[in-house]
Short mmCIF file of C-alpha atoms in Angstrom, two decimals:
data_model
loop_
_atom_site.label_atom_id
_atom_site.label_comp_id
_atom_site.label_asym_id
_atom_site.label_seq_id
_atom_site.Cartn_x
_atom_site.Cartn_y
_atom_site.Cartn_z
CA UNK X 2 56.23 -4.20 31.34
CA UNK X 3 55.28 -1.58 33.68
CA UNK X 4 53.10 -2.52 36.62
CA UNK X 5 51.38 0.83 37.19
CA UNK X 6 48.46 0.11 40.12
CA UNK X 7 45.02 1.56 39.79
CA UNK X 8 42.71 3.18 42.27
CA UNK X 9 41.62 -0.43 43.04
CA UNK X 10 45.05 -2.36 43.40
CA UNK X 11 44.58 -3.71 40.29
CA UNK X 12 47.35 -3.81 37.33
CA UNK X 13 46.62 -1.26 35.07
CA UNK X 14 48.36 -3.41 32.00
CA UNK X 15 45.84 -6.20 33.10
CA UNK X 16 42.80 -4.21 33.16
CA UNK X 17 43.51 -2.87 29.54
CA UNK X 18 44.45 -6.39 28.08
CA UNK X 19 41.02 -7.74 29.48
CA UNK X 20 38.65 -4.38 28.81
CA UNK X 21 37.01 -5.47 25.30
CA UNK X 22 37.90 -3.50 22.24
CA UNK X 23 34.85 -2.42 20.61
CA UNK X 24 34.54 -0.86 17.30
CA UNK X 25 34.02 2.67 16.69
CA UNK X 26 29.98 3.01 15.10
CA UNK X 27 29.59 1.96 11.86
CA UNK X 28 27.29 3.99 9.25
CA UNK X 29 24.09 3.11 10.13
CA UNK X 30 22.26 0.86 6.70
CA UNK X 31 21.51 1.93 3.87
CA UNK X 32 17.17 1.80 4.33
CA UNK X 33 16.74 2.67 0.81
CA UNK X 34 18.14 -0.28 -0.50
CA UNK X 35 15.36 -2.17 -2.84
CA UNK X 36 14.21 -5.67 -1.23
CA UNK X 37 11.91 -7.81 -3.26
CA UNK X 38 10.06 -8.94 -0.56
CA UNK X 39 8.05 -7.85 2.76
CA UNK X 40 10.69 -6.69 5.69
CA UNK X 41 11.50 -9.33 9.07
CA UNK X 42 10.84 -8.28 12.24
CA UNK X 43 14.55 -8.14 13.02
CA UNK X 44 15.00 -5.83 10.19
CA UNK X 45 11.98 -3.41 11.61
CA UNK X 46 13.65 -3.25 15.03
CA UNK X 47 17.21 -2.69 13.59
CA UNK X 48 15.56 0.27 12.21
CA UNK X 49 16.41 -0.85 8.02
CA UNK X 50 13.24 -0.12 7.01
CA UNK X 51 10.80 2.66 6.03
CA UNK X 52 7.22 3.85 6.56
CA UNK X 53 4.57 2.39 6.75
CA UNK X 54 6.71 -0.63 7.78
CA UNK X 55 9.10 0.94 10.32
CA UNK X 56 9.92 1.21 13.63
CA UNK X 57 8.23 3.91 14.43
CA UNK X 58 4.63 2.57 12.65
CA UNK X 59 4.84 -1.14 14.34
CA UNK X 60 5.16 0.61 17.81
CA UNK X 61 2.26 2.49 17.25
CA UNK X 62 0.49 -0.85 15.84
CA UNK X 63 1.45 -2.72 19.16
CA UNK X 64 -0.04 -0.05 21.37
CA UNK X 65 -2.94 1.07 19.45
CA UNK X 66 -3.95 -2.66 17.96
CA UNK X 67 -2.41 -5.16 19.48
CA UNK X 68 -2.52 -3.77 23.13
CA UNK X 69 0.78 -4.99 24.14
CA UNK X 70 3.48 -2.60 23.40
CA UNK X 71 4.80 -3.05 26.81
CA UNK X 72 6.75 -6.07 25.40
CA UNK X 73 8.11 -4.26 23.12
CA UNK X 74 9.04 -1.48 25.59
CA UNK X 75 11.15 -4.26 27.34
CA UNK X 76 12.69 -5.46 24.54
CA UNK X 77 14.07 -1.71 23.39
CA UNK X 78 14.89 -1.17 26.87
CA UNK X 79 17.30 -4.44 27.17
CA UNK X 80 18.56 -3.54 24.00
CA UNK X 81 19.69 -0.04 25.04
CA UNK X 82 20.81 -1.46 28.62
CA UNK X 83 23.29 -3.53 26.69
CA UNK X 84 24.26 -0.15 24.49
CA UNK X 85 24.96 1.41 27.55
CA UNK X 86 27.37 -1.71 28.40
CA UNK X 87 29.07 -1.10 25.31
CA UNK X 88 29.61 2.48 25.70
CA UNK X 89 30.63 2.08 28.93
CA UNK X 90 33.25 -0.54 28.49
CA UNK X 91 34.44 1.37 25.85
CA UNK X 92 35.21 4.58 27.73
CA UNK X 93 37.06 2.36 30.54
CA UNK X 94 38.98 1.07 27.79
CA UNK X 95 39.59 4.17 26.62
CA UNK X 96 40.45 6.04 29.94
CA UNK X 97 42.60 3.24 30.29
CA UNK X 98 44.49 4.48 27.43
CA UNK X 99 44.65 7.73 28.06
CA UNK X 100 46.37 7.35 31.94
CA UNK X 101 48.83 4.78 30.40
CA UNK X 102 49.68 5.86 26.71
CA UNK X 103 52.53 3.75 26.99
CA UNK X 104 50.78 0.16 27.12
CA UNK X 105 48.55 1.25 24.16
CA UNK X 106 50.34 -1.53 21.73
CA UNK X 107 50.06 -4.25 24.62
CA UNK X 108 46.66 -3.47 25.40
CA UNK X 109 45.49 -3.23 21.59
CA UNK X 110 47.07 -6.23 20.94
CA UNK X 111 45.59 -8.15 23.90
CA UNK X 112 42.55 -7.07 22.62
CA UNK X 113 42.42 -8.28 19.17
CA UNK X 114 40.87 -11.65 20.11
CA UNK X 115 37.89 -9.76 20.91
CA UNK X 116 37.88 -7.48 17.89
CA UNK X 117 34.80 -9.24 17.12
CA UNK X 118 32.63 -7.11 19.48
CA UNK X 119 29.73 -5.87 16.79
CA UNK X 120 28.90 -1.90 17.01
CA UNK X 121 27.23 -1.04 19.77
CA UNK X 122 24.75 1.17 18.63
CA UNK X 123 23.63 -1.91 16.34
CA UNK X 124 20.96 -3.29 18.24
CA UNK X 125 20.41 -6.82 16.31
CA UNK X 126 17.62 -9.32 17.16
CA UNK X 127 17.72 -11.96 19.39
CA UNK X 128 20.79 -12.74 21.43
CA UNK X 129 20.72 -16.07 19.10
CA UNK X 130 20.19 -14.64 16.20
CA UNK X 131 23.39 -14.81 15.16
CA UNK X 132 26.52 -16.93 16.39
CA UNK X 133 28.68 -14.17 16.09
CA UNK X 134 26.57 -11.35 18.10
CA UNK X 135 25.92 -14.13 20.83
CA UNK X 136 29.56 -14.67 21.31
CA UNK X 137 29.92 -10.53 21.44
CA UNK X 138 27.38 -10.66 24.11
CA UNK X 139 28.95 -13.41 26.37
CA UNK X 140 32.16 -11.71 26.18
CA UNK X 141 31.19 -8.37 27.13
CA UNK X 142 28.75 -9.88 30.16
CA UNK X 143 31.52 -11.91 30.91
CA UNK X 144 33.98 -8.91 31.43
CA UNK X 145 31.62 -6.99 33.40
CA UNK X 146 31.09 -9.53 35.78
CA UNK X 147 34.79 -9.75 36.28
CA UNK X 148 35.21 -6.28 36.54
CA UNK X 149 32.27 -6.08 39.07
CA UNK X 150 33.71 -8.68 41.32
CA UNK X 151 37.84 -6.83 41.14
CA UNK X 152 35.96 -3.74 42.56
CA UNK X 153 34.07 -6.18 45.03
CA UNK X 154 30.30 -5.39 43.85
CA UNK X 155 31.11 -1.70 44.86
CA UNK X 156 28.50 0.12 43.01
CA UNK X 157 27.21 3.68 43.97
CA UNK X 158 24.52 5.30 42.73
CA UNK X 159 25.54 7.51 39.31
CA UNK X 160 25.68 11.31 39.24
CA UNK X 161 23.01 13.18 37.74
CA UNK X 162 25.21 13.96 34.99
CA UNK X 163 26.23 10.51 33.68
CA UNK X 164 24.95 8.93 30.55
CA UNK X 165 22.62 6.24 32.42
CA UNK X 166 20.95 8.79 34.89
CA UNK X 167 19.80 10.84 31.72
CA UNK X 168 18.65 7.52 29.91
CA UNK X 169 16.89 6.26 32.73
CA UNK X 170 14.86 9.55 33.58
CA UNK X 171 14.29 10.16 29.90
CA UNK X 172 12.90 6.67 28.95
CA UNK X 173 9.53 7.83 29.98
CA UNK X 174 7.95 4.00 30.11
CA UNK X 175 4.70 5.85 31.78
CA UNK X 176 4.86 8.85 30.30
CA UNK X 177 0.96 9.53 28.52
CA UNK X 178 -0.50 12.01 26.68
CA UNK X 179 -3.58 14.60 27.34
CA UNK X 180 -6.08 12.01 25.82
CA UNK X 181 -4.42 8.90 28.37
CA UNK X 182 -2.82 6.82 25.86
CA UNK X 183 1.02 6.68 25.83
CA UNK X 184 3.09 8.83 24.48
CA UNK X 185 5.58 6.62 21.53
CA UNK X 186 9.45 6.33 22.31
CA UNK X 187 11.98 9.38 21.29
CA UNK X 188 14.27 7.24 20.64
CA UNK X 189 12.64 5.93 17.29
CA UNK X 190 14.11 7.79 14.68
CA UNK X 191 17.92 7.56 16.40
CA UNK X 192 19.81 5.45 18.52
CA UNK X 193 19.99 6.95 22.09
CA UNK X 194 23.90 6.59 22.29
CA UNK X 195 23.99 8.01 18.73
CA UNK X 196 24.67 11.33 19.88
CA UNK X 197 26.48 10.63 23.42
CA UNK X 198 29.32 9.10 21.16
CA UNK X 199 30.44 12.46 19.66
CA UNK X 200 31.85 13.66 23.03
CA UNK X 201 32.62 10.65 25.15
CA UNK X 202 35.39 13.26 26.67
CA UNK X 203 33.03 15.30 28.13
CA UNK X 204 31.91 14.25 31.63
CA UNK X 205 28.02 14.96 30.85
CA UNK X 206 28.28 12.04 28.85
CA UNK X 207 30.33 9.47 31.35
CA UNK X 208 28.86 6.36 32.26
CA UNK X 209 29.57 5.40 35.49
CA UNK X 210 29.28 1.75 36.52
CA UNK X 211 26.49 2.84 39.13
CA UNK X 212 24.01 3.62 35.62
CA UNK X 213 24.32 0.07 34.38
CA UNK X 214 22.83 -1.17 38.04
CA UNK X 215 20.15 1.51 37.74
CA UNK X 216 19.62 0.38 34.07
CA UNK X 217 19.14 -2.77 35.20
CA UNK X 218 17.20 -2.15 37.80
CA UNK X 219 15.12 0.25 36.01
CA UNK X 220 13.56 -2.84 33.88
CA UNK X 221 13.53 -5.17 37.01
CA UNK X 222 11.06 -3.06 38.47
CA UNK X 223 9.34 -1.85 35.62
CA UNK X 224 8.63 -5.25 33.35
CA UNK X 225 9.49 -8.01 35.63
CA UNK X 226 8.45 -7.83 39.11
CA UNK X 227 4.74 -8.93 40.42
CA UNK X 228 2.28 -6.28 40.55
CA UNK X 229 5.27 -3.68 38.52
CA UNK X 230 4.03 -0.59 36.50
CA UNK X 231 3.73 -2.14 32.99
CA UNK X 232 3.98 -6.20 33.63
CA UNK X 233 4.87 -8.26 31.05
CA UNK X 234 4.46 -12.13 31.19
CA UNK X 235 7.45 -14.40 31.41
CA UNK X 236 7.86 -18.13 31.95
CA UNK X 237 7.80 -17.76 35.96
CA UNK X 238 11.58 -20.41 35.87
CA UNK X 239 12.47 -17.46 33.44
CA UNK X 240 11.42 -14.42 35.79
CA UNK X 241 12.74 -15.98 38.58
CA UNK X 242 16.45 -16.70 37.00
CA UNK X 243 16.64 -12.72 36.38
CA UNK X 244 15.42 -11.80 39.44
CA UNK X 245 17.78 -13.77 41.25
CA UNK X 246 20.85 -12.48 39.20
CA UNK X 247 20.14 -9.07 40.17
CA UNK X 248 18.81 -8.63 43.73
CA UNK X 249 21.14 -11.63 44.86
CA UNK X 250 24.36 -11.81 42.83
CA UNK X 251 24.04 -8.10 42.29
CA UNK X 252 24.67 -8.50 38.46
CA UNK X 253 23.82 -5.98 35.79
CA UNK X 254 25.07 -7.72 32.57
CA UNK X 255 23.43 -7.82 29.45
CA UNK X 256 23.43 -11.63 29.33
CA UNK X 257 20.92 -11.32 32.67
CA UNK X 258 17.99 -10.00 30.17
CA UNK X 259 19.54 -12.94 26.78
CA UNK X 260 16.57 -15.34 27.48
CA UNK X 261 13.72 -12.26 28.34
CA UNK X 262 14.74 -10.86 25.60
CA UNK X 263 14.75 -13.66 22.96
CA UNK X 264 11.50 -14.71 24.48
CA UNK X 265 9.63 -11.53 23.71
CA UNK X 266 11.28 -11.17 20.00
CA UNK X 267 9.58 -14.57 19.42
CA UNK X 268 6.45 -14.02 20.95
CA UNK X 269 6.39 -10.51 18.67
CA UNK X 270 7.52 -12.42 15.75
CA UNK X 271 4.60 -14.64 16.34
CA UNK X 272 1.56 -13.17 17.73
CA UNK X 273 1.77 -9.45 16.29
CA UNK X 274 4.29 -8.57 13.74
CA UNK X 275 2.22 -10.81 10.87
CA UNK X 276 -1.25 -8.68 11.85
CA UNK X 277 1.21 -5.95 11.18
CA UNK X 278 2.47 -6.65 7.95
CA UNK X 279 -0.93 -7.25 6.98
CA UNK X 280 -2.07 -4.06 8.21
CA UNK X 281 0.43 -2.46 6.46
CA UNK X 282 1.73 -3.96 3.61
CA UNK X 283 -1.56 -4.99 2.06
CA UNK X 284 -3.32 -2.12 3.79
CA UNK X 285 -3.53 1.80 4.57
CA UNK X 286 -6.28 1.94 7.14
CA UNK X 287 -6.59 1.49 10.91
CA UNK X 288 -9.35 0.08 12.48
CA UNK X 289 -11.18 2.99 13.63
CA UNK X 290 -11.26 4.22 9.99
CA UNK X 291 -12.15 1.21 8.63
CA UNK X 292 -15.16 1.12 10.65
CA UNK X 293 -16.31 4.55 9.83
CA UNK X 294 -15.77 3.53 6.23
CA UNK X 295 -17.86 0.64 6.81
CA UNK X 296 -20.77 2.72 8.18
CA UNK X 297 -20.57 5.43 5.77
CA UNK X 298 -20.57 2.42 2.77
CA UNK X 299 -24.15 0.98 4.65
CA UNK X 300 -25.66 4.59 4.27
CA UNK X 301 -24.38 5.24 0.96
CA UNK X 302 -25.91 1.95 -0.44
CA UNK X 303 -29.23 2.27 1.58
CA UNK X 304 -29.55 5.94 0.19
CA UNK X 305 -28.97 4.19 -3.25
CA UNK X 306 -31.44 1.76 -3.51
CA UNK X 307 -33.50 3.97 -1.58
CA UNK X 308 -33.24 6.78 -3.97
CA UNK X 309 -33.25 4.49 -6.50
CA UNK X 310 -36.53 2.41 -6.28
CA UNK X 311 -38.35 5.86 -5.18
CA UNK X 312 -37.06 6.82 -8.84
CA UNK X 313 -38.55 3.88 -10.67
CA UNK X 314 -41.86 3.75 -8.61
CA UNK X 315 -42.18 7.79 -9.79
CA UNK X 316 -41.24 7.05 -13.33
CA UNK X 317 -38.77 9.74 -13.00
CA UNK X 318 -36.45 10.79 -16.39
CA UNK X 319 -32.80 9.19 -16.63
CA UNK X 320 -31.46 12.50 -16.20
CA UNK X 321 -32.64 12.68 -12.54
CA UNK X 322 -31.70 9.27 -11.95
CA UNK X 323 -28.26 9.97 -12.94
CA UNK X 324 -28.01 11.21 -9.43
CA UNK X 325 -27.89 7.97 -8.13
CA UNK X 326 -24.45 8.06 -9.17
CA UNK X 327 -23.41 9.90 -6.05
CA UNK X 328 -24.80 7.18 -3.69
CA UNK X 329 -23.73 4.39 -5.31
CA UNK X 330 -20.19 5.18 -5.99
CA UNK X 331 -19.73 6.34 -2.30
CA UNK X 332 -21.25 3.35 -0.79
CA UNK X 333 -19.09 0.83 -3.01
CA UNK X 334 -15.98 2.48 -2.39
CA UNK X 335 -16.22 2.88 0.91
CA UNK X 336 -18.03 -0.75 1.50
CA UNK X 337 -14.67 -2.20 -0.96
CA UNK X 338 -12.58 -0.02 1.49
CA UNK X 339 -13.90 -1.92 3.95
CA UNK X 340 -13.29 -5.18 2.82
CA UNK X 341 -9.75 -5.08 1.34
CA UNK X 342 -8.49 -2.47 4.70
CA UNK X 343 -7.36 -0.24 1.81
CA UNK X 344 -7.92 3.36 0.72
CA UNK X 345 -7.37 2.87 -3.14
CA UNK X 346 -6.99 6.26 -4.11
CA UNK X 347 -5.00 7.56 -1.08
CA UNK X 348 -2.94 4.47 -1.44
CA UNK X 349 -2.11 5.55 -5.26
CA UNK X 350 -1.31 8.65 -4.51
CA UNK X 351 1.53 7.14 -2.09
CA UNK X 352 -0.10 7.69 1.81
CA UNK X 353 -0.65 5.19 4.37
CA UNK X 354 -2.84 5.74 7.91
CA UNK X 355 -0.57 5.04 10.98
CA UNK X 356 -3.39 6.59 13.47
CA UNK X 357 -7.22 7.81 12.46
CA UNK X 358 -6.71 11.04 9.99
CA UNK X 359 -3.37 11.13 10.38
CA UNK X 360 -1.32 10.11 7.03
CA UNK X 361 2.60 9.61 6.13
CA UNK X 362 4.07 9.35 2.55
CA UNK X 363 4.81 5.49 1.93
CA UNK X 364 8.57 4.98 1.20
CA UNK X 365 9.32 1.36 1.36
CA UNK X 366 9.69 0.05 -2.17
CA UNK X 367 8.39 -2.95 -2.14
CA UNK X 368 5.23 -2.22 -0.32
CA UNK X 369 5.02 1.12 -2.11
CA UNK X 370 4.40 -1.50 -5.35
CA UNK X 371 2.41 -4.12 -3.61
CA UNK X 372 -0.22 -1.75 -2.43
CA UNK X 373 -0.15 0.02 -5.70
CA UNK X 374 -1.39 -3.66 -6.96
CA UNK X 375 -3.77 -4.09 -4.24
CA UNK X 376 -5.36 -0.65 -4.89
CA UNK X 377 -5.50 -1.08 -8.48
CA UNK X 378 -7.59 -4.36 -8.23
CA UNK X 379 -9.67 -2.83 -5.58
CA UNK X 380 -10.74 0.12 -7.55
CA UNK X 381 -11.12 -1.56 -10.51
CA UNK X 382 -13.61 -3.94 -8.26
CA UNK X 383 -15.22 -0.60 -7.17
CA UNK X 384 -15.61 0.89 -11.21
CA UNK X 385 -17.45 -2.68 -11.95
CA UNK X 386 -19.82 -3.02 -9.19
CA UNK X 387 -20.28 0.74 -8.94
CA UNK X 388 -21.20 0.95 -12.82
CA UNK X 389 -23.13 -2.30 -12.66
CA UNK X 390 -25.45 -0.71 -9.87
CA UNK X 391 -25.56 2.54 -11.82
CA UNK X 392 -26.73 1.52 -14.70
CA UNK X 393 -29.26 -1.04 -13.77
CA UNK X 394 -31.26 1.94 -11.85
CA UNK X 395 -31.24 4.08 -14.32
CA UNK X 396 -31.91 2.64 -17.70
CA UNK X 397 -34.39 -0.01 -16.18
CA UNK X 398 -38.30 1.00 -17.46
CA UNK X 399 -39.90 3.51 -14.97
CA UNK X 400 -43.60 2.48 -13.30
CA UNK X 401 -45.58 4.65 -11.77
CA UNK X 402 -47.85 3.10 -9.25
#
C-alpha cells in the first residue's frame, strides 16, 4: 500500500482509514405526516412539525413568554457547532480522496465500521437520546481530538471566506430589532449547512479547522462564561468541566457541549415546552391579547347590564332592548376568550396568534382538530350564556320608577 506523506508527516492511507465516513443528507421528514397526538419537544427542534407548534412559534414563545430563549439559543448553537464538525470531517475525508484516488477502496472500506455516523444536518435531541446518535457523537469527537493532537493543537484563525467565519458572524445572538427585543434566528425554516452542502468544492464554503475553535469559542464566551452577553445557568461542576476543555486542553469537539446540551433540552422539556403546548395546542392567543380581550369583555358586560337595567327602569319597548344584544354578545365572547386563551371563530377559520395581531394559518393536523373541538365548545358556551343574558333583559316586565 502506498505510503504517500501529507503536509503534516502523517500517512495519507492512515488519515483516510481513520477520517469518519458520513452519509450524504438525507431528505429532510416528511412534516405532513398525520400524528394522533400533541408533538415532543425533540420533534419541534428537529424541525417535524408545523405551525402553530413549530420551531419557529416555540422560539418566539421562549423569548416573548417564557423570557429565556437564551437557552435555547445555546442549545441551536451546539447543535450547529457539531454540524459544522460533520461537514468538516467530511470535506477532509473527502479531500483525502481526491489527492489519493487510488486508496479510495482502502479508505472506504476502513470506514465502514463507522458508517453509522447519522446525517449531519439532522440535528436530533439530546446527545442520549438515542444509543445510536450518542455513539455517532463519541466517534466523531473522538476523531477530532486525534486529529487535533497529529497537527499538535496547531489551529489558526479561519479565513473570512470559510464556512465557520460566515456562521459565526451571521448567528446574530445580540442582534435586536427597532422596538429592543431580539430579532428570531434565520436559520428556522432551514438548516444552516443545508445550502453550504451543494458546493463543498468551492472554497467559499471550506471549513477550516480554525472555524470549529472559533465555533467553540463563540458559545464559550457567549452562554458560559461569568458576566458573558446572554448567560445561561449551568451546574457550576458542569460549567467548569467545559471551560476547562477549551481554554486548557484547547478542545473544540462536540462531545465538550454533550452534558450543556442535554441539560438545557431537559430543563426546556420541563419548565417551558408544556406552557407551550398549552398555549398552542389548546389555544390561539398570546398574553397581551388575551388581556385586551379580557378588558374589552369587562366593558362589554358593564355596558350590558348598564344598558340593560336603564331599559327596564324606563319601561322601554323590546324592540329597543334588542340592542342589548350588541353588548352582551361582545362581552361574553370576549370574557369566554379570556378564559379558555382561545379565539373561537379565528380558530375555526384555521389561524393561530404567534405575536399580538399578527396571525399564521394552522397546519398541524392534530392540533388543527383539537382546537377545532376546543372552539366549538367554547362558542357554544358563548351562544348559551350570551342568549341566556339576552333574553332575560329583554322579555323581563318593564317598571318605570
Amino acid at each position: 500500500m502506498s505510503t504517500a506523506l501529507n503536509g503534516h508527516g502523517q500517512t495519507t492511507d492512515r488519515r483516510s482509514q481513520m477520517i469518519p465516513q458520513i452519509n450524504s443528507p438525507s431528505p429532510p421528514p416528511d412534516v405532513e405526516r398525520r400524528r394522533n397526538r400533541l408533538p415532543t419537544l425533540n420533534e419541534v427542534l428537529q424541525r417535524q412539525t408545523m405551525a402553530p407548534v413549530d420551531l419557529f412559534s416555540f422560539y418566539i414563545y421562549m423569548r416573548d413568554q417564557q423570557r429565556s430563549v437564551d437557552y435555547l439559543d445555546f442549545w441551536l448553537d451546539v447543535t450547529q457547532h457539531m454540524s459544522l464538525c460533520r461537514h468538516y470531517v467530511r470535506e477532509l475525508r473527502r479531500s483525502v480522496l481526491i489527492e489519493t484516488p487510488e486508496l479510495e477502496k482502502g479508505s472506504k472500506r476502513s470506514s465502514m465500521i463507522l458508517d453509522q455516523f447519522s446525517d449531519p444536518n439532522d440535528p436530533a435531541g439530546p446527545s442520549t437520546h438515542k444509543d445510536d446518535t450518542k455513539t455517532s457523537n463519541q466517534q466523531l469527537s473522538a476523531y477530532l481530538r486525534q486529529e487535533r493532537q497529529e497537527n499538535g493543537g496547531n489551529n489558526q484563525h479561519s479565513p473570512h471566506s470559510s464556512l465557520g467565519s460566515e456562521q459565526s458572524g451571521a448567528r446574530g445572538s445580540g442582534d435586536r430589532g427597532p422596538n429592543g427585543e431580539r430579532l428570531p434566528r434565520a436559520s428556522f425554516m432551514s438548516n444552516g449547512l443545508q445550502n453550504s452542502t451543494t458546493d463543498s468544492n468551492s472554497p467559499a464554503h471550506t471549513v477550516a479547522r480554525a472555524d470549529l475553535r472559533v465555533s467553540a469559542e463563540n458559545i464559550l464566551y457567549t452562554y458560559l462564561l461569568p458576566g458573558s452577553e446572554r448567560e445561561i445557568i449551568l451546574p457550576q461542576g458542569m460549567l467548569n468541566d467545559i471551560i476547562a476543555s477549551i481554554e486548557e486542553d484547547g478542545r473544540d469537539d462536540p462531545e465538550v457541549f454533550d452534558a450543556a446540551k442535554d441539560y438545557t433540552f431537559q430543563a426546556m422539556e420541563r419548565d417551558a415546552f408544556p406552557g407551550f403546548l398549552r398555549s398552542k395546542a389548546l389555544g390561539n392567543l398570546v398574553p397581551p391579547s388575551i388581556f385586551a380581550r379580557r378588558i374589552l369583555g369587562l366593558l362589554g358586560l358593564f355596558g350590558g347590564f348598564w344598558a340593560g337595567f336603564a331599559l327596564i327602569f324606563l319601561d322601554k319597548p323590546k324592540h329597543i332592548r334588542c340592542w342589548l344584544i350588541l353588548p352582551f354578545t361582545i362581552g361574553v365572547y370576549c370574557l369566554a376568550s379570556d378564559q379558555y386563551s382561545i379565539d373561537p371563530i379565528l380558530a375555526l377559520l384555521g389561524f393561530s396568534e404567534y405575536t399580538f395581531m399578527n396571525w399564521s394559518r394552522i397546519r398541524e393536523p392534530f392540533v388543527r382538530r383539537l382546537l377545532n373541538k376546543r372552539a366549538s365548545m367554547v362558542l357554544a358556551c358563548t351562544v348559551l350564556i350570551g342568549v341566556a343574558l339576552i333574553i332575560l333583559f329583554i322579555f323581563v316586565p318593564g317598571k318605570a320608577l
